[in-house]
Coordinates of C-alpha atoms in Angstrom, one line a residue:
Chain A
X1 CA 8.7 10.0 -1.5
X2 CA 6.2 9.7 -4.0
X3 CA 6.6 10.7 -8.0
X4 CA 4.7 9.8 -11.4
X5 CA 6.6 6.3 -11.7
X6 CA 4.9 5.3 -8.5
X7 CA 1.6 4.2 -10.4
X8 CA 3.2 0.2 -9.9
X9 CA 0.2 -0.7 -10.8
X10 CA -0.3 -4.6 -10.9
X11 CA 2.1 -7.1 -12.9
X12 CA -0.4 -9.6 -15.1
X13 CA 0.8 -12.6 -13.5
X14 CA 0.0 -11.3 -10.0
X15 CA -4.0 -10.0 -10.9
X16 CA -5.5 -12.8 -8.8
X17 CA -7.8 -11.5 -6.7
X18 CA -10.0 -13.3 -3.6
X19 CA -13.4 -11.6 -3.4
X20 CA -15.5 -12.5 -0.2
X21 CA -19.1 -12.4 -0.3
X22 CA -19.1 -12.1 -3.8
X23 CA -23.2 -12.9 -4.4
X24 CA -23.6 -10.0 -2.4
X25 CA -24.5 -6.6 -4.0
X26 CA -21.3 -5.0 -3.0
X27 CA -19.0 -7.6 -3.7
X28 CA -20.9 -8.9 -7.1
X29 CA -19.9 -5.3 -8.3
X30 CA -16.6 -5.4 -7.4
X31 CA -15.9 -8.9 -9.0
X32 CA -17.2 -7.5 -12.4
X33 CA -15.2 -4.3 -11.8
X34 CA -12.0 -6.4 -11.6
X35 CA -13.0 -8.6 -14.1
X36 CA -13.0 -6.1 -16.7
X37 CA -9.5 -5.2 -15.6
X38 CA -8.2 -8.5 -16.4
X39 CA -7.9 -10.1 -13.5
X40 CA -8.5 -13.9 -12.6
X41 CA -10.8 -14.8 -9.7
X42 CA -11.4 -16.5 -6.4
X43 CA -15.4 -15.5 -5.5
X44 CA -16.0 -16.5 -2.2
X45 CA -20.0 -17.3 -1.4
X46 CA -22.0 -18.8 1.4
X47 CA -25.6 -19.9 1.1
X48 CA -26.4 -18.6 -3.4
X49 CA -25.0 -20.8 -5.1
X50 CA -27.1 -19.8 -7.8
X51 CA -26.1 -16.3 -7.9
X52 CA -22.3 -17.7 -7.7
X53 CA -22.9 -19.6 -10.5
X54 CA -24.7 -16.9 -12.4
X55 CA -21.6 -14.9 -11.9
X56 CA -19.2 -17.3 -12.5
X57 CA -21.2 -17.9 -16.0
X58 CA -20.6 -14.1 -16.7
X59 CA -17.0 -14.0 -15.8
X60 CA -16.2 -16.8 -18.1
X61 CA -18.2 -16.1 -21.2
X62 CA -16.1 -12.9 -20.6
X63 CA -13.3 -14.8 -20.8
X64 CA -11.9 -13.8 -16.9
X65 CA -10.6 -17.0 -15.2
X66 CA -12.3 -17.7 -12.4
X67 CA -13.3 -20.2 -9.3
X68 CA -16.3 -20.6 -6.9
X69 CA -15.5 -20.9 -3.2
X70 CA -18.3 -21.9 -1.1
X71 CA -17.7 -21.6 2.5
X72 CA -18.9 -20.2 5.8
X73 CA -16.7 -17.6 7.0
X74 CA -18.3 -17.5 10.7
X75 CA -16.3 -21.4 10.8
X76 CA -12.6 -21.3 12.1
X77 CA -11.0 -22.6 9.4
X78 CA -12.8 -22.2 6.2
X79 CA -10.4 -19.2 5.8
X80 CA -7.6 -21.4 4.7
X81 CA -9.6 -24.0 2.8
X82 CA -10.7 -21.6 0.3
X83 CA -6.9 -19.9 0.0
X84 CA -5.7 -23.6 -0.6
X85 CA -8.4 -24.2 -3.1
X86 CA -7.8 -20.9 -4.6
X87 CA -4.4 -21.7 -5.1
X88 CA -4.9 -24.6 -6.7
X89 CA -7.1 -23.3 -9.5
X90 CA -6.8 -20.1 -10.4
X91 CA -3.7 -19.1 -8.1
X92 CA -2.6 -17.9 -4.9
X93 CA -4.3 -14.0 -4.9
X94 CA -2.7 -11.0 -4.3
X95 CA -5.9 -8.7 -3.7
X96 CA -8.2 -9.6 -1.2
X97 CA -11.4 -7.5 -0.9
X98 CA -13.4 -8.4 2.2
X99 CA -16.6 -7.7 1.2
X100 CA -18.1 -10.7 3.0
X101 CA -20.5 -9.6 6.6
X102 CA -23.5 -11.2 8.2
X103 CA -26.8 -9.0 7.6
X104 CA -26.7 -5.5 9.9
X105 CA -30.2 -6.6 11.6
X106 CA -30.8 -4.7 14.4
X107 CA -29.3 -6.4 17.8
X108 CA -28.3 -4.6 21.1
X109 CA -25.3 -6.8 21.9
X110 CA -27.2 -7.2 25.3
X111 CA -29.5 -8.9 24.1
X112 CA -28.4 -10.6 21.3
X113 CA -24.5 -11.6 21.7
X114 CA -24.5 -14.5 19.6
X115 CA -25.0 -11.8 16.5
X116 CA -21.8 -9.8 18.5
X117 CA -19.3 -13.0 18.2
X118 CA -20.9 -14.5 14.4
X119 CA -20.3 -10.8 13.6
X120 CA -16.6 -10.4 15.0
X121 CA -15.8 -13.8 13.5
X122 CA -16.6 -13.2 9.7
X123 CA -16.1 -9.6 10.0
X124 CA -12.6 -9.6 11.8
X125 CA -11.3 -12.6 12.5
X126 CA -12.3 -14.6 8.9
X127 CA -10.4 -11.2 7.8
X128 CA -7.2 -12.0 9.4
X129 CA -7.4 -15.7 8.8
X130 CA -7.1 -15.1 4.8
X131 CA -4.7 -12.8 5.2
X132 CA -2.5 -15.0 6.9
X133 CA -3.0 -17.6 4.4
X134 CA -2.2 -15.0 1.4
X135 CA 0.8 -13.3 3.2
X136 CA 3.7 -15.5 2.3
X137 CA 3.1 -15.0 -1.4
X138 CA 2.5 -11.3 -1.3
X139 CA 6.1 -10.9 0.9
X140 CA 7.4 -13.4 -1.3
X141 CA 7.0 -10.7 -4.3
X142 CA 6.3 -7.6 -2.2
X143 CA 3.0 -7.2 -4.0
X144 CA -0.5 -7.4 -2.4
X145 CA -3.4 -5.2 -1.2
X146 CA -6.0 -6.2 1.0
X147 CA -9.4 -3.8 1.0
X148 CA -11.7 -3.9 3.8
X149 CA -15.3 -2.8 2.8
X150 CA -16.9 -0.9 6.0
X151 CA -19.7 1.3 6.5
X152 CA -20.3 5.2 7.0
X153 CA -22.2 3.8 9.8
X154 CA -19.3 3.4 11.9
X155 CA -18.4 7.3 11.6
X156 CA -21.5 7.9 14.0
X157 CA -23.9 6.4 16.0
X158 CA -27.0 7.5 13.7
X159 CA -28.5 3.7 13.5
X160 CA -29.6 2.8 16.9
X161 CA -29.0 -1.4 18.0
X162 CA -27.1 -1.8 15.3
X163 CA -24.1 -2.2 17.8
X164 CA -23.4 -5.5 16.6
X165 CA -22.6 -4.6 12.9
X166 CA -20.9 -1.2 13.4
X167 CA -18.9 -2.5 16.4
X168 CA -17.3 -5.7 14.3
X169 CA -16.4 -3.0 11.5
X170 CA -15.0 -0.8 13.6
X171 CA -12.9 -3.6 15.2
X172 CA -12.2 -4.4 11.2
X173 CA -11.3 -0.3 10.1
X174 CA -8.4 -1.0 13.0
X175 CA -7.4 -4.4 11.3
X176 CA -6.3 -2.7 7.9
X177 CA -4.5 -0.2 10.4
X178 CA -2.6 -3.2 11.9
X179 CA -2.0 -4.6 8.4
X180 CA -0.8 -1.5 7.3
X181 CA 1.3 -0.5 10.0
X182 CA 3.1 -4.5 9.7
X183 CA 3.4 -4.7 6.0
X184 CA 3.8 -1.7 4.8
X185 CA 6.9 -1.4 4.2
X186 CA 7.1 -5.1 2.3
X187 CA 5.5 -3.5 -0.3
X188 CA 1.7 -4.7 1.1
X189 CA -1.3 -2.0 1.1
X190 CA -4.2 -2.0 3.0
X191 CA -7.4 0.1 2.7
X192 CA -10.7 0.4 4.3
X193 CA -13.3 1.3 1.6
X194 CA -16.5 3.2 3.5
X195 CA -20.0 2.5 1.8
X196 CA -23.2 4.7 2.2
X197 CA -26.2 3.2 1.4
X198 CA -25.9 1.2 -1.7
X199 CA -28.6 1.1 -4.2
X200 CA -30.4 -2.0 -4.6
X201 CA -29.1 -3.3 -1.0
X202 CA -31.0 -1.3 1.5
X203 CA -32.0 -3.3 4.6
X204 CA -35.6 -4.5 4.0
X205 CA -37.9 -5.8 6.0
X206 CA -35.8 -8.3 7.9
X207 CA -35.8 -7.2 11.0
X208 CA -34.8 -3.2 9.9
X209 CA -37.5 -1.3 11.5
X210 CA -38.8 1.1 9.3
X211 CA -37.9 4.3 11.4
X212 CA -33.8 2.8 10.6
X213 CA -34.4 2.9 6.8
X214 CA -35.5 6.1 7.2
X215 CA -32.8 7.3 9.0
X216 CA -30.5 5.4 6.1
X217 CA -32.4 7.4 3.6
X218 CA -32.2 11.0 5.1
X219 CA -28.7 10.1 5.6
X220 CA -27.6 8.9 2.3
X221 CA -30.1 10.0 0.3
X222 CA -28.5 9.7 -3.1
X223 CA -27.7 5.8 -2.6
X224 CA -24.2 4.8 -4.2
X225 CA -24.8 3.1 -7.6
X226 CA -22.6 -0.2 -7.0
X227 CA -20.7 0.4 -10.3
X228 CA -19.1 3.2 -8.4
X229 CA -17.8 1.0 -5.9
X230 CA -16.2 -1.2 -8.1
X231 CA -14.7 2.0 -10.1
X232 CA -13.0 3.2 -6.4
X233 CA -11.6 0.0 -6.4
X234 CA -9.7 0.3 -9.3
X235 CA -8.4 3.0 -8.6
X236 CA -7.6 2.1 -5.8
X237 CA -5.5 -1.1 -6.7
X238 CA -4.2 0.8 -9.7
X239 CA -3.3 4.5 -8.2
X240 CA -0.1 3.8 -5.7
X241 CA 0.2 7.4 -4.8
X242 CA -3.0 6.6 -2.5
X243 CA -1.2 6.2 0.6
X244 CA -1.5 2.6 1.8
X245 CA -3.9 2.7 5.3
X246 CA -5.8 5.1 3.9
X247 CA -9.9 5.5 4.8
X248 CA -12.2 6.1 1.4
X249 CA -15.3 6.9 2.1
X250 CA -18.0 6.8 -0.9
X251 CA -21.2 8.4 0.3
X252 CA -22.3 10.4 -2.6
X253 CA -21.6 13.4 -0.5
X254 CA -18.6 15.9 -0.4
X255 CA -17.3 15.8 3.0
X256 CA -13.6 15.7 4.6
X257 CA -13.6 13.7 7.5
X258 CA -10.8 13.9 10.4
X259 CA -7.9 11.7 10.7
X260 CA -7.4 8.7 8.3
X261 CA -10.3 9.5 6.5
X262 CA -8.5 11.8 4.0
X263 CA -10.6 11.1 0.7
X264 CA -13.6 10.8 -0.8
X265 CA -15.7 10.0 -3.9
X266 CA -18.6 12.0 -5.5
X267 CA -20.9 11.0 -7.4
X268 CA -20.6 12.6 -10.2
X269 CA -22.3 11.8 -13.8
X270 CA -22.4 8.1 -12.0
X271 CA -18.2 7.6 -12.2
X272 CA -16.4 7.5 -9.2
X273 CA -13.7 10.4 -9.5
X274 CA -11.1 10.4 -5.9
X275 CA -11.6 13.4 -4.6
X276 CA -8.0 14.2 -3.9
X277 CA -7.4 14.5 -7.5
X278 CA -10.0 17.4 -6.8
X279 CA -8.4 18.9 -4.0
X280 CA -7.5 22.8 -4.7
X281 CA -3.9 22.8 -5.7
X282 CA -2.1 25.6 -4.6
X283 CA -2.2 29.3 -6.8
X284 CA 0.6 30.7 -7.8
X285 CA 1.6 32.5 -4.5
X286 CA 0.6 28.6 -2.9
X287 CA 3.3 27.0 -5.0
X288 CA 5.8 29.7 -3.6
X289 CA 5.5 29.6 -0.3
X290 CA 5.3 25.7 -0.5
X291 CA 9.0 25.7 -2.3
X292 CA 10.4 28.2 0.4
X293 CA 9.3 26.3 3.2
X294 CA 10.9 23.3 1.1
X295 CA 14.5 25.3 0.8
X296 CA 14.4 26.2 4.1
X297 CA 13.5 22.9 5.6
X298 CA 16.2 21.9 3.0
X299 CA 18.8 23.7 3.7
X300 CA 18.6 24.4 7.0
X301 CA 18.2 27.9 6.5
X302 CA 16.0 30.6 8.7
X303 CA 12.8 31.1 7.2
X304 CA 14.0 35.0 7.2
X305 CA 16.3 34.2 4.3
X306 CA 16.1 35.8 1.3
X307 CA 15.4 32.5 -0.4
X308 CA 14.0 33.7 -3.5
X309 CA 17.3 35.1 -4.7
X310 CA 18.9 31.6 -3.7
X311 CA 20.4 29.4 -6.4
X312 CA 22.8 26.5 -7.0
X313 CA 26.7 27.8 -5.6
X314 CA 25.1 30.4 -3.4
X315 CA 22.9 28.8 -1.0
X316 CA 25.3 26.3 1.1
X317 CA 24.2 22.6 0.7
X318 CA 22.7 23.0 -3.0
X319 CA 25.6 21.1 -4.6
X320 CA 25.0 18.5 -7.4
X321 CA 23.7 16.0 -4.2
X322 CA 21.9 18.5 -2.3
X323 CA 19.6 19.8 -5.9
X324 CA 18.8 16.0 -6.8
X325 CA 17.9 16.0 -3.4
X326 CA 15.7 19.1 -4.3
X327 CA 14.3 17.7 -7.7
X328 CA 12.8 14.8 -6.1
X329 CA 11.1 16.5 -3.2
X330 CA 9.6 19.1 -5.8
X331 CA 8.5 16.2 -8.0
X332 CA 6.9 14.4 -5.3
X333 CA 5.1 17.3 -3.7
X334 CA 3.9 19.1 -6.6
X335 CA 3.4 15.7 -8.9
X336 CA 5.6 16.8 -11.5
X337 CA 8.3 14.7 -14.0
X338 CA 10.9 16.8 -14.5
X339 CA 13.2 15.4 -17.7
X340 CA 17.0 15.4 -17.0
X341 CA 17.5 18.5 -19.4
X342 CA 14.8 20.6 -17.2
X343 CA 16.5 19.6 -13.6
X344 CA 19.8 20.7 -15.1
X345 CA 18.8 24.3 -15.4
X346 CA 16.3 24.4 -12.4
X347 CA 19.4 26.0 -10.6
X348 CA 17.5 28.8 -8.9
X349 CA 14.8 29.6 -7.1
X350 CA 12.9 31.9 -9.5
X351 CA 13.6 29.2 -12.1
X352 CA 12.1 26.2 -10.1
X353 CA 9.0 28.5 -9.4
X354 CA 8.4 29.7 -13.2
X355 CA 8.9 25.7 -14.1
X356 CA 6.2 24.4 -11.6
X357 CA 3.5 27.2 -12.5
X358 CA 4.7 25.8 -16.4
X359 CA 3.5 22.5 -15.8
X360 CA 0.7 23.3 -13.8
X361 CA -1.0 25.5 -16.6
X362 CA -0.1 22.6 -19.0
X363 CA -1.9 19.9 -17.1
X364 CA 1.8 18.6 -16.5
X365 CA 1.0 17.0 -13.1
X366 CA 0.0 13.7 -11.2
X367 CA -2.9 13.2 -8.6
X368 CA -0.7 14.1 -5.6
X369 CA -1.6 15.1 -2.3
X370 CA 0.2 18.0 -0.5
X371 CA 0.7 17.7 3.2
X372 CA -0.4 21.1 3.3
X373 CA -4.1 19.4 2.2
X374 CA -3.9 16.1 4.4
X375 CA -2.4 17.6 7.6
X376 CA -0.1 14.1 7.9
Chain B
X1 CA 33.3 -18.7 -1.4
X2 CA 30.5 -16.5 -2.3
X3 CA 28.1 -17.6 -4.7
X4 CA 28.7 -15.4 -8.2
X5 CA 25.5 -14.7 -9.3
X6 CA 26.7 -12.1 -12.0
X7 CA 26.5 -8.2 -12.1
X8 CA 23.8 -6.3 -13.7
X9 CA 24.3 -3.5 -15.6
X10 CA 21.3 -1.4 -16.2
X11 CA 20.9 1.8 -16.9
X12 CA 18.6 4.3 -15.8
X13 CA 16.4 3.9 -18.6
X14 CA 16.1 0.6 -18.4
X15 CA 14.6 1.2 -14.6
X16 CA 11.0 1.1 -14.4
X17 CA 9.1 0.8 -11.1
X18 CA 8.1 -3.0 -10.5
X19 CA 11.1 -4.5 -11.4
X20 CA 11.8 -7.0 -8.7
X21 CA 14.8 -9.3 -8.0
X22 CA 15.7 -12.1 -4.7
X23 CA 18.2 -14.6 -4.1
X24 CA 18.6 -16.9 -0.7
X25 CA 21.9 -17.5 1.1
X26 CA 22.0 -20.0 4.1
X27 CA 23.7 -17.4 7.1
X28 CA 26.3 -20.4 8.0
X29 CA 28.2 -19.9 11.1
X30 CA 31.2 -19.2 8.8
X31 CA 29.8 -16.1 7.3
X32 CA 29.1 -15.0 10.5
X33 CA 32.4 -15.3 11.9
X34 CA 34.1 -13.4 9.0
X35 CA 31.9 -10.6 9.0
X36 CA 32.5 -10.2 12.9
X37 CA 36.4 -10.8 11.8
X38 CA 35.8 -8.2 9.0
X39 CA 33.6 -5.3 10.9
X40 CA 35.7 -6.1 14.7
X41 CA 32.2 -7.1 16.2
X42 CA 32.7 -10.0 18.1
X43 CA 29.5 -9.5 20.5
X44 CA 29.2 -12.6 21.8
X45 CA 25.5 -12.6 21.4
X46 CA 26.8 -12.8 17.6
X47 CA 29.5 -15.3 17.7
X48 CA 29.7 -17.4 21.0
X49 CA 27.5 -20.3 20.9
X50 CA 27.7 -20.9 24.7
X51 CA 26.7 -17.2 25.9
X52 CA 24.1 -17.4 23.5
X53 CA 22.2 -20.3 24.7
X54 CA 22.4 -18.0 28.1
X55 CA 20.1 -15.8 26.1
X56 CA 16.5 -15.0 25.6
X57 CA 17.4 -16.0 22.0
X58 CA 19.1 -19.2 22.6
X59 CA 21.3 -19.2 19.3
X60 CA 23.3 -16.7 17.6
X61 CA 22.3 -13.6 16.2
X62 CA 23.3 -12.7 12.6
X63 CA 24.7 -9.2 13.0
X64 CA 21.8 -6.9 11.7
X65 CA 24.7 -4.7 9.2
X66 CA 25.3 -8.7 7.3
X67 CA 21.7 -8.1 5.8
X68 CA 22.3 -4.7 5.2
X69 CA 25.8 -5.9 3.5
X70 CA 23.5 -8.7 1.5
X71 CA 20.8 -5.6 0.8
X72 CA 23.8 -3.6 -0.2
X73 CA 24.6 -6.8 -2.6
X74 CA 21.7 -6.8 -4.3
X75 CA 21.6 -2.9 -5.0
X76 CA 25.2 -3.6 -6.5
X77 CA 25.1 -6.2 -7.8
X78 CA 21.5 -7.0 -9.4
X79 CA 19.3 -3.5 -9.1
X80 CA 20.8 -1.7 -10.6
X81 CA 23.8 -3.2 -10.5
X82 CA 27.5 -2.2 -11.6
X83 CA 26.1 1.9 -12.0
X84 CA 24.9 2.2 -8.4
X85 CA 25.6 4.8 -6.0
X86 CA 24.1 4.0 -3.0
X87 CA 22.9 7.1 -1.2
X88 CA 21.0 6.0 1.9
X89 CA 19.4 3.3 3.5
X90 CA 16.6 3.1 6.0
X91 CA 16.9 -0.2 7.7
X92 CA 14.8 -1.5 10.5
X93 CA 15.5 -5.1 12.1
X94 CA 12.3 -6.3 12.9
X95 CA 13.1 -10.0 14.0
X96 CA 16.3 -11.9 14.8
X97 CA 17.8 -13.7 12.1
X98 CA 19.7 -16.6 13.8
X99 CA 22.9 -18.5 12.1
X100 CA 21.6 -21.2 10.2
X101 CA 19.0 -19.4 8.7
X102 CA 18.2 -19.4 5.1
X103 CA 17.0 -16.0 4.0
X104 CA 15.2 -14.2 1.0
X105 CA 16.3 -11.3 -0.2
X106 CA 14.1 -9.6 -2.6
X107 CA 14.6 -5.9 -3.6
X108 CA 11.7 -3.9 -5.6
X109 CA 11.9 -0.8 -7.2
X110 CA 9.0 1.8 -5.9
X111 CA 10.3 5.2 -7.6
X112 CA 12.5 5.7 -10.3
X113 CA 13.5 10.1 -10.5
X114 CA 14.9 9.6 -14.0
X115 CA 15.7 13.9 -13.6
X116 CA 17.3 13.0 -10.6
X117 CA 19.2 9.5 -11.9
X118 CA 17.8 8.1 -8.7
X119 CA 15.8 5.2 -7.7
X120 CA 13.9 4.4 -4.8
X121 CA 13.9 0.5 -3.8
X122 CA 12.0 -1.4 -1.3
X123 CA 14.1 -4.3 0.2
X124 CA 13.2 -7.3 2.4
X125 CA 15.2 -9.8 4.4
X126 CA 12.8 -13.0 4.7
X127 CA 13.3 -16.2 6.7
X128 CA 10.4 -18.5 6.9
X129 CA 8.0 -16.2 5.7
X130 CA 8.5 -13.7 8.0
X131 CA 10.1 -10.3 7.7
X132 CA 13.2 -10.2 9.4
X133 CA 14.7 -6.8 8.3
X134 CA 13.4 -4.1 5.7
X135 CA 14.8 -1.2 4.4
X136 CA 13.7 1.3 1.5
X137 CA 17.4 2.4 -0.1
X138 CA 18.1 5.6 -2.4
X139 CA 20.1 5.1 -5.2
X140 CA 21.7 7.1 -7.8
X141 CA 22.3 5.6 -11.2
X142 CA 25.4 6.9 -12.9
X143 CA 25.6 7.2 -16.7

């Protein structure tokens, strides 16, 4: 049940986010993203410390609190080293964005499974670790999100011997599914966040053969600026009618993928805009066939009745319980507020209809998403 | 005796999503037994220390309706307080809570209807760091 007042959004003393692989282009985005939303800092690095320090430099002149965590994620227990040091700097987070991975280099995990298991273990299992060592604080005030960052590679084969990289994302995609489907209801959300090809971070000559940054190229062609990756994970954090275990995928492109992927961004005058805030809202016949199948489903009458000449103290059930009842599910599927003086005299169905089509044409409503439009 | 941690009385426009509350209460044997003397459920996997060792679970079991009588506290009693109606409750035991335990119980609000005087809350049951029992409650606001 979802209405306006579910945009939580963050309370100040909680915006302490970890940021793996922070140097990277991806996650260097992201930390400057946050940072400009006020919150305070963990940045997780490897090998640049002089890019770490570079950002740390800019996050502090900008006056954002914030700590450099140097660790190796492919070791067993750096995971909970840098939580502990975390925590006793700039705090225990409550946002963990996983943007950490080793290099996608091309290896066949025939021939190469050392890349398979350094892969797994700072993709997935590094993944886990932090989590654990974050989870007691974020059930202790039912407030946390963790955000995977994946790749459109995963959706299909097209890179060939990249088995190694899309395999170990894959694995992660079903990790903030786990996490999800645990912590949900504690008041946790998880999200996997799918890139394109990012400007400025193409694979170059490292062992990418030229034929696979082709293929990138024709497949992505417009690149993702990284700024729009930090935007989508603003919204993100800040937009709580995104259902948590949802699949974003940013690819500069306007497709609707199957099953969990149920969103997308577009790049569009370089701002990331959610595309289910784009989604076609229902027309006017849309919004009435919607609130029958809602009376009926209701009310537990056929879908042969005459609903549109039903009304408080003639339809049985629509008493003073049964149309709060009603109010809520019509605010929460069509994304309106209703005041208390409106639900009052919302008492039939004609009424209720001429009220949503009302607030529609006056831009009265919420990003919402219709089950109609997701199929979940 | 119960602990008297005071009533709230908000109203529904002091309600905003975000607002959060917990307390802790040690589950002594003694609550146990007066719940079980209250509700007539003397399963022994609740109150009988020697059938319980006989278990899988090895100690008694804090009857699962005890932490939705302490979730049912905190919607009375704290969020919102005196003006709730409780309307329904989803609850879902996801570990055993054993006598002795000390739990958390934190309640959040996630919705707030203020056409429909009605709040959704989020509420957790935590012992150890670990979830025990959650539940996500309705709950009208009277004026």
């Amino acid at each position: 049940m979802k209405t306006q007042s579910d945009r939580i959004g963050y309370p100040e003393d909680l915006k302490i986010a970890l940021i793996t692989g922070a140097t990277g282009t991806v996650g260097y985005a992201i930390t400057k993203a946050l940072a400009q939303n006020g919150w305070k800092m963990g940045i997780q690095y490897q090998k640049n410390k002089s890019k770490a320090e570079e950002l740390i430099s800019i996050l502090k002149a900008s006056g954002t609190e914030a700590v450099a965590l140097r660790g190796d994620l492919a070791l067993k227990d750096t995971a909970a080293e840098l939580v502990e040091s975390m925590k006793k700097t700039v705090g225990a987070p409550f946002l963990l964005v996983h943007a950490a991975s080793p290099q996608a280099t091309t290896s066949s995990f025939l021939n190469r499974p050392d890349d398979l298991e350094k892969m797994f273990q700072v993709n997935v299992a590094a993944f886990f670790s932090l989590f654990a060592a974050i989870l007691p604080d974020m059930l202790r005030t039912q407030t946390g999100t963790v955000i995977a960052i994946l790749s459109e590679a995963i959706t299909a084969p097209l890179i060939p011997n990249w088995q190694s990289y899309t395999v170990s994302k894959s694995a992660l995609a079903q990790a903030v599914n786990e996490i999800d489907a645990s912590y949900r209801d504690a008041g946790i959300r998880a999200f996997s966040l799918l890139l394109g090809a990012v400007r400025e971070s193409t694979p170059k000559e490292n062992g990418v053969p030229a034929s696979h940054r082709q293929a990138i190229r024709k497949r992505w062609p417009m690149g993702l600026a990284p700024s729009q990756i930090g935007e989508a994970i603003i919204k993100i954090i800040n937009d709580s009618t995104i259902p948590s275990g949802t699949a974003l995928s940013i690819s500069g492109k306007n497709e609707f993928r199957k099953g969990r992927f149920i969103g997308w961004v577009e790049e569009k005058n370089d701002s990331a805009v959610l595309a289910s805030e784009k989604v076609e809202k229902p027309s006017e016949s849309g919004i009435e066939l919607e609130l029958r199948k809602m009376i009926c489903r209701m009310f537990g009458v056929a879908p042969s009745y005459p609903v549109e000449k039903a009304s408080a103290g003639n339809l049985d059930g629509w008493d003073s319980l049964g149309h709060m009842r009603l109010i809520m599910e019509i605010e929460s599927l069509f994304g309106i507020t209703f005041t208390s003086e409106e639900a009052s005299i919302l008492t039939s169905f004609q009424g209720i209809a001429e009220a949503i089509a009302r607030h529609r044409k006056n831009g009265n409503t919420h990003s919402y998403e219709t089950r109609a439009h997701l199929g979940v | 005796m119960l602990q008297n941690i005071g009533v709230n009385q908000f109203k529904m426009e002091d309600l905003k999503p975000g607002m959060f509350v917990s307390f802790e209460q040690v589950l002594t044997e003694e609550r146990v037994q007066a719940f079980a003397e209250l509700t007539g459920d003397y399963s022994p996997l609740h109150v009988s220390r020697e059938y319980a060792e006989t278990t899988s679970f090895g100690n008694n079991v804090v009857h699962g309706m005890l932490i939705g009588g302490l979730f049912s506290r905190v919607v009375g009693v704290l969020l919102p307080g005196q003006r709730a109606l409780l309307n329904a409750m989803d609850l879902k035991f996801q570990k055993p809570i054993f006598v002795g335990n000390t739990v958390t119980i934190s309640a959040k609000i996630i919705s707030v209807s203020q056409a429909a005087r009605v709040i959704t809350l989020n509420l957790l049951a935590l012992v150890e760091g670990e979830i025990g029992a959650c539940a996500k409650a309705s709950v009208t606001v009277r004026e």
